[in-house]
Amino acid sequence: MSRNIRKILESNRSKRDRELIISDENIGSLTELPGICSFTHLTRLNLSHNRLDELDPNIFSLSNLEYLNVFNNNLEELPGELRDIPKLRELNAGLNRLVQLPRGFGSCPSLQVLDLTYNNLTNGSFPGNFKYLGGTLRALFLGDNELLSVPLEIGTFLKLEVLVLRDNNIRDVPVDIGRLPKLKELHLNGNQIHILPPDLGLLDFSNPEKSFFRVFDNPLIDPLREQCESMKNNTDLFVKYLKSPQYLEVYTLYTIGVKKGNFPPLLKRDRSGKKSRKTPKFKPVEFGPLAFGAGVGDITPGDM
Amino acid sequence: MSIITDTARCSLCKEMFQASEKLINSGGEVWHEKCFVCVQCFQPFPDGLFYESDGRKYCEHDFQMLFSPVCHKCNKFISGRVIRAIGHPWHPDCFRCVWCDQSLADVGFVKFQGQPLCKACNTLVKQSGKHLCQICFKPIEDEPLFHMNMVVHPHHFNCFKCKKPLETMSKLHCGELVCIRCYDKMEASICVACRRPIEGRIVHANAQTWHPEHFVCAYCEKPFEGQKHYEKKGLAYCEPHYNQLYGEICFYCNNHVIKDVVNVLCKSWCVGHFRCTACDVLLALKGNSKFIFYDNRPLCRKCYDRLPQEFRRRLKRMDELKK
């Protein structure tokens, strides 16, 4: 444990500061932060840009925690005990190596913002009770994962305002997305989407200052692509087009009509360079901070 | 008697007198009774009283009409002593100071706004700066009414609308004098809150008018007193209550933004909650601290540099595609 971290911890302990930021300190494990699980006064804990490969299950003893940030670590799994932190509102686990969400994760009682960007999540990674997050979740970030379709039961996420599904391998957009009453931001770019259901036209994207819809970088059918290009950034016009009878005709033509399944070829993407795919050849356990001073970026690539 | 009758002739008609006829003798001349009349109105003199001028006789009325001066104050004929002052004749008794009513016939006077004043009152008037009413020539104690280039008492005029004498305050509406009450009804703004006319300062808001003290927050009902207000659905709110009811919701804390709001990336933040998504550092909107958009969230420069190169490349490409 470096002197710097000791200082931060002691200062926090004496002041009972509700916020603790240990960012970019090259921490490999929570054991390097002795007693952190007893900091029950904490509401915000930021451990971003470290080398953590697991979170101590004792983390659930931080009963007042509202915000947990483990962005840019080496986590392969999250402790299931997260669901026992009653006030946890925001979890940022972006840029990790998660392949699986813990069982029972859906029962996190007050999770509002969930960031799982840049991980290795697939459709099988979500626990069965994931849908129960729908009662509280406002923003779901699933960009840069390995999803082949939108997680099922997205229609139950009635409080969802932001849905990021950017850079996955999603082929189909479920009609349920169009029925999310509060959705203001939808990122669908960088997938393998051919066609959008006309139901997306039900979304209210009329306020350009407060709404956001991205669908470029997809093998869209020609009529959609043309509309997309001609309307540039005017989300409202594009969504209105999706609602129009004109598009309904196009949609039927491509889904059940003469052009059924006549979709453009899938876009080729090489995701092998994703950092989240790399696993360290060896797990650095008890190295001093100096040895890994350059941080996670220098870890030798694995065989994946 | 008969001798006179025989030889004398009427001074007017030069005719002889009939024996039985009455004749009137006056100043050595004789007249028929019907000829002894006023030369102006041909009527006999009342009570035999006549006035003579240039050898012609006039009844009292006509004589005064033709030759007597008329007092400027009481509009009656002046017989006897006449005071001529300020271009008009006066009865000695009528020539008084318009202010203190002191007789000015035998003392000096000063002409003030075309009216006689005694010397003492003149100095007093000059000092107090009061006006003389141009109708009744009395000093105006209250607020004077300036109307048609005259300074007058308001009560000499009636309200055009309600026909009552004007009070001190009155307004001109379409060239007609109206009392303040009628003016308010016709013209002036009515406070939306108390339904009374507004005198003095008016607050215009929501295309309505208010007394400043009645223009209040629809929620806490405190007057704005010149502070910012926010309008929503025809109602005005003070800043905290507008925010509480309709304000932006901070993306981080999911509460209404209390004070300043950061509106970027299709979201709103409290200023204190606008932080880097990764390292929690507070992002300032002013100055040079740049941030990078990352899934429509802010990322500080330092954290952006910590992102995998492959990801940064893609973020850049996304930006280009967007353009």
XYZ file of C-alpha atoms in Angstrom:
627
model
C 0.000 0.000 0.000
C 1.482 3.243 -1.071
C 1.805 6.200 1.220
C -0.534 8.126 -1.012
C -3.402 5.691 -0.558
C -2.838 5.467 3.178
C -3.062 9.231 3.318
C -6.288 9.292 1.327
C -7.840 6.587 3.483
C -6.836 8.181 6.770
C -8.002 11.583 5.688
C -11.321 10.122 4.673
C -11.682 8.132 7.846
C -11.015 11.128 10.077
C -13.228 13.523 8.127
C -15.847 10.901 7.476
C -15.995 12.325 3.986
C -18.847 10.754 2.132
C -16.893 10.683 -1.063
C -13.821 8.569 -1.720
C -11.957 8.685 -4.980
C -9.073 6.300 -5.472
C -8.631 6.661 -9.172
C -5.572 5.649 -11.176
C -3.652 4.336 -8.157
C -2.719 0.966 -9.643
C -4.658 -1.004 -7.065
C -4.868 -4.697 -7.803
C -7.223 -5.745 -5.072
C -9.427 -4.313 -2.379
C -7.050 -5.826 0.157
C -4.759 -2.938 -0.679
C -7.367 -0.681 0.857
C -7.542 -2.056 4.375
C -10.758 -1.453 6.168
C -12.501 -0.015 3.132
C -15.477 -2.255 3.788
C -15.989 -0.555 7.134
C -16.354 2.898 5.611
C -20.081 2.794 6.033
C -20.358 6.563 5.840
C -19.418 6.517 2.159
C -22.000 7.429 -0.433
C -19.674 7.694 -3.393
C -16.825 5.338 -4.070
C -14.711 5.698 -7.157
C -12.108 3.056 -7.942
C -11.715 3.808 -11.628
C -8.544 3.233 -13.652
C -7.098 0.535 -11.414
C -6.202 -3.091 -11.837
C -8.938 -4.665 -9.725
C -9.784 -8.150 -10.910
C -12.379 -8.832 -8.299
C -14.498 -6.947 -5.836
C -14.535 -8.108 -2.262
C -18.005 -9.501 -1.486
C -17.781 -7.582 1.759
C -18.509 -4.525 -0.313
C -22.154 -4.950 0.623
C -21.339 -3.716 4.105
C -21.088 -0.197 2.676
C -24.724 0.251 3.461
C -24.920 3.938 2.522
C -23.243 3.614 -0.835
C -25.145 5.311 -3.620
C -22.540 5.451 -6.312
C -19.939 2.852 -7.161
C -17.508 3.400 -9.981
C -15.148 0.618 -11.047
C -14.597 1.945 -14.540
C -11.496 0.647 -16.333
C -10.474 -2.269 -14.175
C -9.894 -5.910 -14.914
C -13.068 -7.254 -13.335
C -14.370 -10.482 -14.759
C -17.317 -10.674 -12.457
C -19.214 -8.553 -10.000
C -20.098 -9.794 -6.528
C -23.718 -10.821 -6.198
C -23.775 -8.981 -2.902
C -24.187 -5.718 -4.811
C -27.897 -6.368 -4.597
C -27.632 -5.987 -0.834
C -26.511 -2.367 -0.990
C -29.890 -0.800 -0.442
C -29.210 2.696 -1.712
C -26.972 1.911 -4.672
C -28.231 4.148 -7.429
C -25.444 4.191 -9.923
C -23.018 1.477 -10.882
C -20.367 2.175 -13.441
C -18.594 -1.020 -14.417
C -17.582 0.102 -17.883
C -14.298 -0.968 -19.441
C -13.889 -4.245 -17.617
C -13.833 -7.856 -18.680
C -17.221 -8.905 -17.412
C -18.633 -11.963 -19.107
C -21.410 -12.562 -16.670
C -23.592 -10.583 -14.353
C -24.026 -12.141 -10.914
C -27.101 -14.089 -10.093
C -29.848 -12.100 -8.501
C -28.369 -8.893 -9.809
C -31.806 -7.798 -10.938
C -32.908 -7.364 -7.369
C -30.713 -4.338 -6.736
C -33.377 -2.294 -5.003
C -32.646 1.211 -6.231
C -30.317 0.973 -9.170
C -31.029 3.822 -11.579
C -27.969 4.060 -13.770
C -26.160 0.934 -14.892
C -23.095 1.264 -17.044
C -21.721 -1.961 -18.490
C -20.057 -0.407 -21.518
C -17.073 -2.165 -23.046
C -17.339 -5.589 -21.506
C -17.767 -9.065 -22.903
C -21.422 -9.502 -22.098
C -23.493 -11.721 -24.291
C -27.186 -12.450 -24.292
C -26.586 -15.233 -21.811
C -24.835 -12.959 -19.373
C -27.942 -11.511 -17.830
C -29.504 -13.110 -14.789
C -33.068 -14.277 -14.982
C -34.298 -11.516 -12.723
C -32.679 -8.745 -14.729
C -36.077 -7.487 -15.780
C -36.862 -6.455 -12.215
C -34.407 -3.584 -12.580
C -37.060 -2.112 -14.836
C -38.805 -0.621 -11.836
C -35.979 1.796 -11.116
C -33.515 1.882 -13.990
C -33.250 5.201 -15.835
C -30.198 4.580 -17.940
C -28.719 1.384 -19.280
C -25.392 1.477 -21.062
C -24.580 -1.713 -22.906
C -22.400 -0.276 -25.657
C -19.406 -2.289 -26.843
C -20.484 -5.727 -25.772
C -21.182 -8.947 -27.584
C -24.962 -8.866 -27.579
C -26.666 -10.578 -30.478
C -30.058 -9.147 -29.625
C -31.575 -6.633 -27.307
C -31.965 -8.219 -23.867
C -35.394 -9.701 -23.511
C -38.118 -7.970 -21.585
C -36.718 -4.538 -22.372
C -40.371 -3.549 -22.514
C -40.586 -3.782 -18.737
C -38.040 -0.993 -18.267
C -40.708 1.667 -18.130
C -38.518 4.301 -16.478
C -35.749 3.967 -18.992
C -34.598 7.296 -20.414
C -31.291 6.307 -21.923
C -30.595 3.052 -23.719
C -27.203 2.534 -25.280
C -26.767 -0.579 -27.406
C -24.006 0.840 -29.551
C -21.388 -1.450 -31.077
C -22.876 -4.844 -30.440
C -23.957 -7.471 -32.923
C -27.651 -6.853 -32.627
C -29.712 -7.885 -35.647
C -33.243 -7.114 -34.582
C -34.738 -4.232 -32.719
C -37.695 -5.363 -30.621
C -40.922 -3.444 -31.035
C -41.037 -3.020 -27.248
C -38.451 -0.261 -27.410
C -40.995 1.946 -29.097
C -43.271 1.568 -26.097
C -40.823 2.822 -23.484
C -42.642 5.954 -22.396
C -39.680 7.958 -21.136
C -37.022 6.986 -23.618
C -35.167 10.056 -24.825
C -31.872 8.584 -25.956
C -31.384 5.532 -28.092
C -27.999 4.528 -29.440
C -28.196 1.727 -31.982
C -25.200 2.583 -34.113
C -22.533 0.023 -34.911
C -24.770 -3.046 -34.977
C -26.047 -5.357 -37.672
C -29.531 -3.902 -37.867
C -31.275 -4.163 -41.220
C -34.640 -2.757 -40.459
C -36.353 -0.793 -37.721
C -39.836 -1.586 -36.523
C -42.348 1.204 -37.261
C -43.139 1.125 -33.539
C -40.016 3.193 -32.930
C -42.053 6.029 -34.389
C -44.007 6.096 -31.136
C -41.009 7.494 -29.298
C -41.123 11.164 -28.534
C -37.947 12.613 -29.997
C -39.487 15.951 -30.814
C -37.190 18.048 -28.636
C -33.821 18.123 -30.364
C -32.169 19.450 -27.220
C -33.348 16.569 -25.119
C -33.484 13.623 -27.454
C -30.932 11.569 -29.258
C -31.266 8.756 -31.740
C -28.370 7.100 -33.543
C -28.688 4.288 -36.022
C -25.831 4.864 -38.453
C -23.131 2.290 -39.096
C -25.671 -0.466 -39.604
C -26.459 -2.501 -42.750
C -29.806 -0.740 -43.091
C -32.093 -1.401 -46.027
C -31.796 1.220 -48.747
C -34.971 3.256 -48.040
C -34.001 3.639 -44.389
C -30.420 4.448 -45.191
C -31.503 7.132 -47.627
C -33.852 8.673 -45.091
C -31.125 8.515 -42.497
C -28.680 10.316 -44.749
C -31.092 12.925 -45.990
C -32.314 13.807 -42.536
C -28.860 13.991 -41.009
C -29.307 14.962 -37.415
C -32.995 15.682 -37.471
C -34.107 12.891 -35.221
C -37.650 14.092 -35.059
C -38.149 13.943 -38.821
C -36.622 10.491 -38.965
C -38.837 9.169 -36.208
C -41.839 10.710 -37.934
C -40.838 8.896 -41.078
C -40.835 5.615 -39.160
C -44.390 6.368 -38.143
C -45.555 7.200 -41.650
C -47.719 4.831 -43.723
C -45.086 5.149 -46.394
C -42.566 3.419 -44.172
C -45.094 0.846 -43.043
C -45.333 -0.188 -46.678
C -41.576 -0.453 -46.956
C -41.447 -2.383 -43.701
C -44.048 -4.918 -44.833
C -42.316 -5.239 -48.146
C -39.063 -6.239 -46.488
C -40.500 -8.365 -43.709
C -43.333 -10.292 -45.306
C -43.623 -8.935 -48.853
C -41.779 -9.519 -52.086
C -38.488 -8.232 -50.768
C -38.694 -10.391 -47.664
C -35.310 -10.865 -46.137
C -33.654 -9.060 -49.007
C -31.263 -7.341 -46.660
C -27.888 -5.838 -47.377
C -24.894 -7.938 -46.310
C -23.714 -7.720 -42.750
C -20.937 -5.343 -41.981
C -17.607 -6.909 -41.199
C -16.233 -5.975 -37.877
C -13.114 -7.029 -36.095
C -13.580 -6.826 -32.384
C -10.605 -8.926 -31.492
C -8.660 -5.818 -30.584
C -11.008 -5.023 -27.750
C -9.116 -4.603 -24.560
C -11.813 -6.327 -22.570
C -11.121 -9.529 -24.469
C -7.553 -9.638 -23.379
C -6.728 -11.509 -20.257
C -3.453 -11.076 -18.511
C -1.145 -14.003 -19.003
C -0.535 -14.075 -15.303
C -2.354 -12.453 -12.517
C -0.140 -9.918 -10.813
C -0.765 -10.569 -7.192
C 1.803 -9.020 -4.950
C 3.728 -6.638 -7.077
C 4.690 -3.304 -5.747
C 3.101 -0.344 -7.389
C 6.326 0.638 -9.080
C 6.506 -2.514 -11.126
C 3.195 -1.705 -12.766
C 3.502 1.994 -12.661
C 2.509 2.319 -16.288
C -0.907 0.907 -15.503
C -3.147 -1.666 -17.069
C -2.413 -0.744 -20.630
C 0.925 -2.529 -20.464
C -0.316 -5.931 -19.530
C 0.816 -8.507 -22.055
C -1.966 -9.676 -24.327
C -3.311 -13.135 -23.755
C -4.150 -15.823 -26.255
C -7.743 -14.791 -26.920
C -102.230 128.147 -18.576
C -104.199 128.668 -21.687
C -101.650 131.128 -22.977
C -99.017 128.535 -22.810
C -101.286 126.094 -24.470
C -101.965 128.481 -27.236
C -98.479 129.415 -28.150
C -96.266 126.608 -26.917
C -95.266 123.723 -29.096
C -93.967 120.313 -28.077
C -90.172 120.235 -27.976
C -90.117 116.931 -29.733
C -92.843 116.904 -32.337
C -93.238 120.681 -32.598
C -97.011 120.251 -32.669
C -99.522 122.434 -30.876
C -101.182 121.162 -27.760
C -104.864 120.379 -27.640
C -106.749 122.245 -24.967
C -107.626 119.217 -22.983
C -104.214 117.615 -23.446
C -101.747 117.095 -20.621
C -98.392 118.611 -21.135
C -95.198 118.102 -19.292
C -92.987 120.909 -18.393
C -89.357 120.250 -17.710
C -86.495 122.657 -17.654
C -88.399 125.346 -19.481
C -89.529 123.056 -22.273
C -92.844 121.339 -22.776
C -93.759 117.989 -24.201
C -96.734 116.028 -25.053
C -97.132 113.344 -22.498
C -96.540 110.759 -25.230
C -93.465 112.580 -26.440
C -91.750 112.822 -23.063
C -90.001 109.420 -23.401
C -86.519 107.955 -23.490
C -84.870 108.617 -26.854
C -83.584 105.068 -26.887
C -86.559 102.947 -25.893
C -89.483 105.408 -26.435
C -90.877 104.475 -23.057
C -91.920 106.982 -20.441
C -89.386 107.509 -17.751
C -90.045 105.421 -14.707
C -90.830 107.707 -11.773
C -90.103 110.654 -14.062
C -86.390 110.044 -13.586
C -84.289 110.675 -16.625
C -80.694 111.231 -17.504
C -79.634 113.787 -20.012
C -76.720 113.633 -22.330
C -76.024 115.922 -25.271
C -79.484 117.427 -24.822
C -81.172 114.018 -25.198
C -83.015 112.303 -22.422
C -82.559 108.644 -21.532
C -84.172 106.417 -19.039
C -81.841 105.187 -16.340
C -81.458 101.773 -17.858
C -80.600 102.942 -21.325
C -78.332 105.650 -20.074
C -76.326 103.160 -18.102
C -76.343 100.721 -20.998
C -74.929 103.349 -23.274
C -72.631 105.368 -21.114
C -71.948 103.737 -17.731
C -68.891 101.602 -17.126
C -69.533 98.037 -15.944
C -67.681 96.698 -12.973
C -65.327 93.887 -13.991
C -66.113 91.986 -10.868
C -69.862 92.240 -10.189
C -70.902 93.017 -13.753
C -73.092 95.885 -12.540
C -73.132 99.449 -13.779
C -70.987 101.783 -11.931
C -72.362 105.135 -10.998
C -70.208 107.415 -9.017
C -66.583 106.667 -8.452
C -64.935 104.348 -10.928
C -61.620 102.604 -10.452
C -59.850 101.852 -13.677
C -57.191 99.215 -13.243
C -55.740 96.336 -15.214
C -57.725 97.515 -18.258
C -61.139 97.288 -16.541
C -63.447 99.566 -14.579
C -64.383 98.521 -11.056
C -66.611 99.628 -8.238
C -64.305 100.970 -5.568
C -65.791 98.320 -3.316
C -65.320 95.548 -5.834
C -61.679 96.214 -6.488
C -60.203 93.840 -3.975
C -57.253 91.579 -3.636
C -58.303 88.238 -5.123
C -56.627 86.434 -2.361
C -57.185 88.204 0.930
C -60.216 90.249 -0.189
C -58.719 93.455 1.126
C -60.078 96.558 -0.618
C -57.507 97.936 -2.970
C -59.297 101.169 -3.944
C -57.096 103.372 -1.874
C -53.939 101.338 -1.513
C -51.483 100.183 -4.072
C -51.960 96.872 -5.888
C -49.889 94.466 -7.957
C -51.064 92.791 -11.116
C -50.488 89.071 -10.877
C -51.538 86.744 -13.713
C -53.965 89.476 -14.826
C -55.471 89.781 -11.339
C -55.062 92.410 -8.668
C -53.293 91.391 -5.504
C -52.382 93.396 -2.513
C -48.675 93.780 -2.005
C -48.564 91.437 0.951
C -50.388 88.652 -0.897
C -48.236 89.140 -3.941
C -45.066 88.400 -2.059
C -46.800 85.448 -0.425
C -47.961 84.032 -3.759
C -44.572 84.470 -5.344
C -42.980 82.655 -2.428
C -45.370 79.731 -2.239
C -45.413 79.241 -6.007
C -49.141 78.657 -5.963
C -51.283 79.263 -8.963
C -54.295 81.420 -9.392
C -57.254 79.726 -10.930
C -57.967 81.312 -14.264
C -61.692 80.778 -13.806
C -62.477 81.900 -10.256
C -59.204 83.752 -9.704
C -58.852 82.176 -6.331
C -55.567 80.661 -5.390
C -55.378 76.926 -5.985
C -54.597 75.246 -2.740
C -54.443 71.637 -3.981
C -53.085 70.216 -7.140
C -53.973 72.530 -10.047
C -55.462 71.229 -13.234
C -53.684 72.271 -16.376
C -56.225 72.317 -19.080
C -56.327 74.137 -22.407
C -53.300 76.232 -21.461
C -54.999 77.351 -18.268
C -54.323 76.712 -14.662
C -57.650 76.077 -12.999
C -59.302 74.422 -10.061
C -60.247 70.889 -11.027
C -63.754 71.373 -9.600
C -64.638 73.856 -12.333
C -64.818 70.932 -14.732
C -66.990 67.886 -14.758
C -65.899 64.413 -15.591
C -66.806 63.708 -19.177
C -67.959 60.264 -18.250
C -69.704 60.408 -14.893
C -70.479 64.185 -15.044
C -69.336 64.659 -11.479
C -66.998 67.550 -10.688
C -63.422 66.502 -11.043
C -61.345 65.861 -8.040
C -57.738 66.746 -7.764
C -56.494 63.946 -9.958
C -57.874 63.688 -13.426
C -56.747 62.417 -16.747
C -57.207 63.347 -20.328
C -58.834 60.621 -22.345
C -59.317 61.277 -26.075
C -59.236 65.045 -25.434
C -61.919 64.891 -22.745
C -61.353 65.344 -19.071
C -62.289 62.323 -17.025
C -61.980 61.633 -13.347
C -59.402 59.132 -12.252
C -61.974 56.524 -11.387
C -63.583 56.589 -14.801
C -60.187 56.726 -16.439
C -59.164 53.599 -14.637
C -62.283 51.884 -15.799
C -61.786 52.950 -19.372
C -58.106 52.881 -19.811
C -55.978 51.932 -16.904
C -54.672 48.502 -16.143
C -56.474 46.309 -13.724
C -54.445 44.075 -11.479
C -55.261 40.476 -12.361
C -54.939 39.429 -8.753
C -57.063 42.005 -6.903
C -59.187 43.313 -9.798
C -58.438 46.889 -8.821
C -56.953 49.546 -11.036
C -53.266 50.020 -10.800
C -51.935 53.420 -9.949
C -48.235 53.811 -10.007
C -45.911 51.007 -10.942
C -47.312 48.260 -13.118
C -45.839 44.821 -13.640
C -46.472 43.395 -17.082
C -46.133 39.650 -17.239
C -47.848 36.828 -19.040
C -49.613 39.513 -21.117
C -51.350 40.643 -17.915
C -50.844 43.488 -15.496
C -50.287 43.335 -11.779
C -49.656 45.478 -8.776
C -46.022 44.852 -7.966
C -47.035 43.502 -4.584
C -49.617 41.165 -6.120
C -47.297 39.645 -8.685
C -46.313 36.578 -6.729
C -45.011 33.087 -7.196
C -47.954 30.809 -7.900
C -46.519 28.294 -5.478
C -45.232 30.203 -2.437
C -47.181 33.417 -3.161
C -44.252 35.611 -2.320
C -43.830 38.738 -4.448
C -40.975 38.553 -6.907
C -39.886 42.107 -6.111
C -37.989 42.459 -9.312
C -36.369 39.056 -9.133
C -36.392 36.579 -11.970
C -39.530 34.632 -12.527
C -40.359 31.695 -14.723
C -43.591 31.156 -16.564
C -45.342 27.915 -17.120
C -48.896 27.378 -18.317
C -49.781 31.026 -17.691
C -48.507 30.995 -14.120
C -45.387 32.585 -12.781
C -43.043 30.937 -10.327
C -39.962 31.961 -8.445
C -36.818 30.152 -9.423
C -36.662 27.520 -6.681
C -40.306 26.603 -7.012
C -40.252 26.564 -10.771
C -37.347 24.184 -10.568
C -39.126 22.127 -7.985
C -42.231 21.821 -10.115
C -41.066 21.897 -13.680
C -37.309 22.226 -13.660
C -34.720 20.087 -15.266
C -33.908 16.829 -13.588
C -30.277 16.211 -12.911
C -29.106 13.051 -14.621
C -26.948 12.155 -11.688
C -29.099 12.865 -8.647
C -32.481 12.486 -10.333
C -33.698 15.543 -8.445
C -34.710 18.892 -9.744
C -31.788 21.093 -10.508
C -31.872 23.695 -7.770
C -29.698 26.465 -9.045
C -27.693 26.609 -12.211
C -28.261 23.888 -14.687
C -25.832 22.316 -17.113
C -27.657 21.401 -20.281
C -25.486 19.347 -22.556
C -25.623 16.012 -24.293
C -29.417 15.901 -24.165
C -29.287 15.795 -20.397
C -29.270 18.179 -17.504
C -26.996 18.252 -14.533
C -26.670 20.235 -11.362
C -23.458 22.185 -11.709
C -21.945 20.207 -8.847
C -22.978 16.914 -10.412
C -21.487 17.506 -13.818
C -18.523 15.228 -13.396
C -16.333 13.028 -15.481
C -18.049 9.686 -15.981
C -14.920 7.789 -15.081
C -12.867 9.617 -12.488
C -15.529 11.847 -10.884
C -13.547 15.006 -11.407
C -15.770 18.074 -11.483
C -16.027 19.420 -15.005
C -16.143 23.130 -15.458
C -18.049 24.510 -18.382
C -16.007 27.655 -18.491
C -12.325 27.840 -19.117
C -10.184 25.372 -20.940
C -11.198 22.142 -19.260
C -12.351 20.162 -22.225
C -14.411 17.061 -22.039
C -15.117 14.391 -24.573
C -18.522 12.945 -25.313
C -18.749 9.286 -24.571
C -22.140 7.727 -25.095
C -23.542 11.190 -24.500
C -21.799 11.510 -21.188
C -18.812 13.637 -20.396
C -15.321 12.253 -20.023
C -12.408 14.368 -18.939
C -9.363 14.558 -21.158
C -7.268 12.519 -18.770
C -9.723 9.649 -18.662
C -10.151 9.798 -22.403
C -6.426 9.236 -22.754
C -6.739 6.189 -20.522
C -9.284 4.564 -22.830
C -7.976 1.737 -25.009
C -6.516 3.040 -28.220
C -8.852 0.885 -30.237
C -11.853 2.471 -28.491
C -10.563 5.993 -28.939
C -10.143 5.337 -32.642
C -13.732 4.175 -32.853
C -14.977 7.177 -30.892
C -13.203 9.428 -33.369
C -14.708 7.533 -36.295
C -18.152 7.870 -34.717
C -17.663 11.606 -34.502
C -16.706 11.718 -38.156
C -19.670 9.587 -39.176
C -21.928 11.870 -37.205
C -20.724 14.802 -39.214
